CSV table of C-alpha atoms and ligand atoms in Angstrom, one decimal:
chain,number,residue,atom,x,y,z
A,1,MET,CA,172.2,92.9,202.8
A,2,LYS,CA,174.3,91.3,200.0
A,3,LEU,CA,172.3,89.6,197.3
A,4,ASP,CA,174.9,87.9,195.0
A,5,HIS,CA,173.7,87.3,191.5
A,6,ASP,CA,170.0,88.1,192.2
A,7,ASP,CA,170.9,91.7,192.9
A,8,SER,CA,173.2,92.0,189.9
A,9,THR,CA,170.6,90.4,187.7
A,10,ARG,CA,168.1,93.1,188.7
A,11,GLN,CA,170.7,95.9,188.4
A,12,THR,CA,171.7,94.8,184.9
A,13,ALA,CA,168.0,94.7,183.9
A,14,LEU,CA,167.4,98.2,185.3
A,15,LYS,CA,170.5,99.6,183.5
A,16,GLN,CA,169.3,98.6,180.1
A,17,PRO,CA,167.5,101.5,178.3
A,18,GLU,CA,164.8,99.2,177.0
A,19,ASN,CA,164.1,98.1,180.5
A,20,ARG,CA,163.8,101.5,182.1
A,21,ASP,CA,160.2,100.8,183.0
A,22,TYR,CA,161.0,97.4,184.4
A,23,LYS,CA,157.8,95.5,185.1
A,24,TYR,CA,157.1,92.1,186.5
A,25,GLY,CA,155.4,89.9,183.9
A,26,THR,CA,153.8,87.2,185.9
A,27,VAL,CA,150.2,86.1,185.3
A,28,GLY,CA,148.4,84.8,188.3
A,29,ALA,CA,144.9,83.6,189.2
A,30,VAL,CA,143.0,82.7,192.3
A,31,ALA,CA,139.5,81.3,192.7
A,32,LEU,CA,136.9,80.2,195.3
A,33,ASP,CA,134.3,77.9,193.9
A,34,ARG,CA,130.7,77.3,195.1
A,35,HIS,CA,131.8,74.2,197.1
A,36,GLY,CA,134.4,76.2,199.1
A,37,ASN,CA,137.4,75.0,197.1
A,38,LEU,CA,140.3,77.5,196.8
A,39,ALA,CA,142.8,77.3,194.0
A,40,ALA,CA,145.8,79.4,192.9
A,41,ALA,CA,147.9,79.4,189.7
A,42,THR,CA,151.0,81.4,188.7
A,43,SER,CA,152.7,81.5,185.3
A,44,THR,CA,155.9,83.5,184.7
A,45,GLY,CA,158.9,83.9,182.5
A,46,GLY,CA,160.8,84.9,185.6
A,47,MET,CA,162.9,88.1,185.9
A,48,THR,CA,164.5,89.9,183.0
A,49,ASN,CA,168.1,88.8,182.4
A,50,LYS,CA,167.8,86.1,185.0
A,51,LYS,CA,170.7,83.7,185.4
A,52,PHE,CA,170.2,80.4,183.7
A,53,GLY,CA,168.9,77.7,186.0
A,54,ARG,CA,167.2,80.3,188.3
A,55,VAL,CA,164.1,79.1,190.0
A,56,GLY,CA,161.8,81.9,191.1
A,57,ASP,CA,159.0,81.9,193.6
A,58,ALA,CA,156.1,81.1,191.3
A,59,PRO,CA,156.6,77.4,191.1
A,60,ILE,CA,157.5,77.1,194.8
A,61,ILE,CA,154.3,76.2,196.6
A,62,GLY,CA,154.1,78.4,199.7
A,63,SER,CA,156.2,81.1,198.3
A,64,GLY,CA,154.7,82.5,195.1
A,65,THR,CA,151.7,80.2,194.9
A,66,TYR,CA,149.5,78.6,197.6
A,67,ALA,CA,146.0,77.5,198.2
A,68,ASN,CA,144.4,76.0,201.3
A,69,ASN,CA,140.7,75.5,201.8
A,70,GLN,CA,141.0,76.4,205.5
A,71,THR,CA,142.4,79.8,204.7
A,72,VAL,CA,143.3,81.5,201.4
A,73,ALA,CA,144.5,81.2,197.8
A,74,ILE,CA,147.4,83.4,196.8
A,75,SER,CA,149.4,84.1,193.6
A,76,CYS,CA,152.4,86.5,193.8
A,77,THR,CA,154.3,88.7,191.5
A,78,GLY,CA,157.5,90.5,192.2
A,79,TRP,CA,161.2,90.0,193.1
A,80,GLY,CA,161.0,86.3,193.6
A,81,GLU,CA,164.0,85.8,195.8
A,82,TYR,CA,162.4,87.9,198.5
A,83,PHE,CA,159.1,86.0,198.2
A,84,ILE,CA,161.0,82.8,198.7
A,85,ARG,CA,162.8,84.1,201.8
A,86,LEU,CA,159.6,85.3,203.3
A,87,VAL,CA,157.7,82.1,202.3
A,88,MET,CA,155.2,84.8,201.4
A,89,ALA,CA,152.0,83.0,200.6
A,90,LYS,CA,152.2,80.3,203.3
A,91,SER,CA,153.1,83.0,205.9
A,92,ILE,CA,150.0,84.9,205.1
A,93,SER,CA,147.9,81.7,205.4
A,94,ASP,CA,149.6,80.9,208.7
A,95,MET,CA,148.9,84.4,210.1
A,96,MET,CA,145.3,83.8,209.2
A,97,GLU,CA,145.1,80.3,210.5
A,98,PHE,CA,147.1,80.6,213.7
A,99,GLY,CA,147.1,84.3,214.3
A,100,LYS,CA,143.4,84.7,213.4
A,101,MET,CA,144.3,87.7,211.3
A,102,PRO,CA,141.9,88.8,208.5
A,103,LEU,CA,143.3,88.4,205.0
A,104,LYS,CA,143.8,92.1,204.3
A,105,GLU,CA,145.7,92.7,207.5
A,106,ALA,CA,148.0,89.7,207.0
A,107,ALA,CA,148.6,90.5,203.3
A,108,ASP,CA,149.4,94.1,204.1
A,109,VAL,CA,151.9,93.3,206.8
A,110,MET,CA,153.8,90.9,204.5
A,111,VAL,CA,153.6,93.0,201.3
A,112,MET,CA,153.7,96.5,202.5
A,113,LYS,CA,156.0,96.1,205.5
A,114,ARG,CA,158.1,92.9,205.6
A,115,LEU,CA,158.8,92.7,201.8
A,116,PRO,CA,160.1,96.3,201.4
A,117,ALA,CA,161.9,96.0,204.8
A,118,LEU,CA,164.0,93.2,203.2
A,119,GLY,CA,164.6,95.2,200.1
A,120,GLY,CA,162.2,93.4,197.8
A,121,ASP,CA,159.1,94.6,196.0
A,122,GLY,CA,156.0,93.2,194.3
A,123,GLY,CA,152.4,92.3,195.1
A,124,LEU,CA,149.9,89.5,195.1
A,125,ILE,CA,146.3,88.6,194.5
A,126,ALA,CA,144.4,86.6,197.1
A,127,VAL,CA,140.9,85.3,197.9
A,128,ASP,CA,140.0,83.7,201.2
A,129,LYS,CA,137.5,81.0,202.1
A,130,GLU,CA,134.8,83.7,202.8
A,131,GLY,CA,135.4,85.3,199.4
A,132,ASN,CA,137.3,88.3,200.8
A,133,ILE,CA,139.7,89.7,198.2
A,134,ALA,CA,143.1,91.4,198.8
A,135,MET,CA,145.5,92.7,196.1
A,136,PRO,CA,148.2,94.6,197.8
A,137,PHE,CA,151.4,95.7,196.1
A,138,CYS,CA,154.3,97.9,197.0
A,139,THR,CA,155.3,98.8,193.4
A,140,GLU,CA,153.9,101.7,191.4
A,141,GLY,CA,151.2,99.6,189.9
A,142,MET,CA,149.9,96.0,189.4
A,143,TYR,CA,147.6,94.9,186.7
A,144,ARG,CA,144.7,93.3,188.6
A,145,GLY,CA,141.1,92.6,188.6
A,146,PHE,CA,138.3,90.4,190.1
A,147,ILE,CA,134.8,89.2,189.4
A,148,LYS,CA,132.4,88.0,192.1
A,149,SER,CA,129.5,85.6,191.6
A,150,SER,CA,127.2,88.6,192.1
A,151,GLY,CA,128.7,90.0,188.9
A,152,GLU,CA,130.5,92.8,190.7
A,153,LYS,CA,133.9,93.3,189.0
A,154,GLU,CA,136.9,95.6,189.0
A,155,VAL,CA,140.0,96.1,186.8
A,156,ARG,CA,142.8,98.3,187.9
A,157,ILE,CA,146.5,99.1,187.3
A,158,TYR,CA,147.6,101.8,189.7
A,159,LYS,CA,146.7,102.6,193.4
A,160,GLU,CA,143.2,104.0,194.0
B,201,LIG,N1,158.1,86.5,190.7
B,201,LIG,C1,158.7,86.3,189.4
B,201,LIG,C2,160.1,85.7,189.6
B,201,LIG,O1,160.8,86.2,190.5
B,201,LIG,C3,158.8,87.5,188.5
B,201,LIG,C4,157.5,88.1,188.2
B,201,LIG,O2,156.6,88.2,189.1
B,201,LIG,O3,157.4,88.7,187.2
B,201,LIG,O4,160.5,84.9,188.9
């Protein structure tokens, strides 16, 4: 699949010695409050050496960021063009709402199968209306953590 400037942007970034350990630099947050409200936020500088004017997935509601009290709150990080194509966050919400899939299953299908199948990579953090948490990624690592109202918490970088 030909990717035009998005692919060359990534290739240029990867070729630069200082970017050999290329990482995504997005910061995301999702939350479920005591009233059952779900919220998601995503902040990013975009991709290294991105073309001017590029709009990534983070500000596109339904792609890199999405929250719906009926289903889930999601914040994504990764190669944004693929998250946009997959309408990543809303697709997961729809799989839960209309396909009755649990969060983990829906998120795994999208992040671990459909995203790499297209040639993209990345991950996401998500919390559903029941408080279930999923943080799948198909990269080497993803800085992530959670805290529950019980006080249970976790911080991780690589896979278990
Ligand atoms: N998703 C962001 C973008 O494509 C990059 C990132 O997650 O760091 O703009």
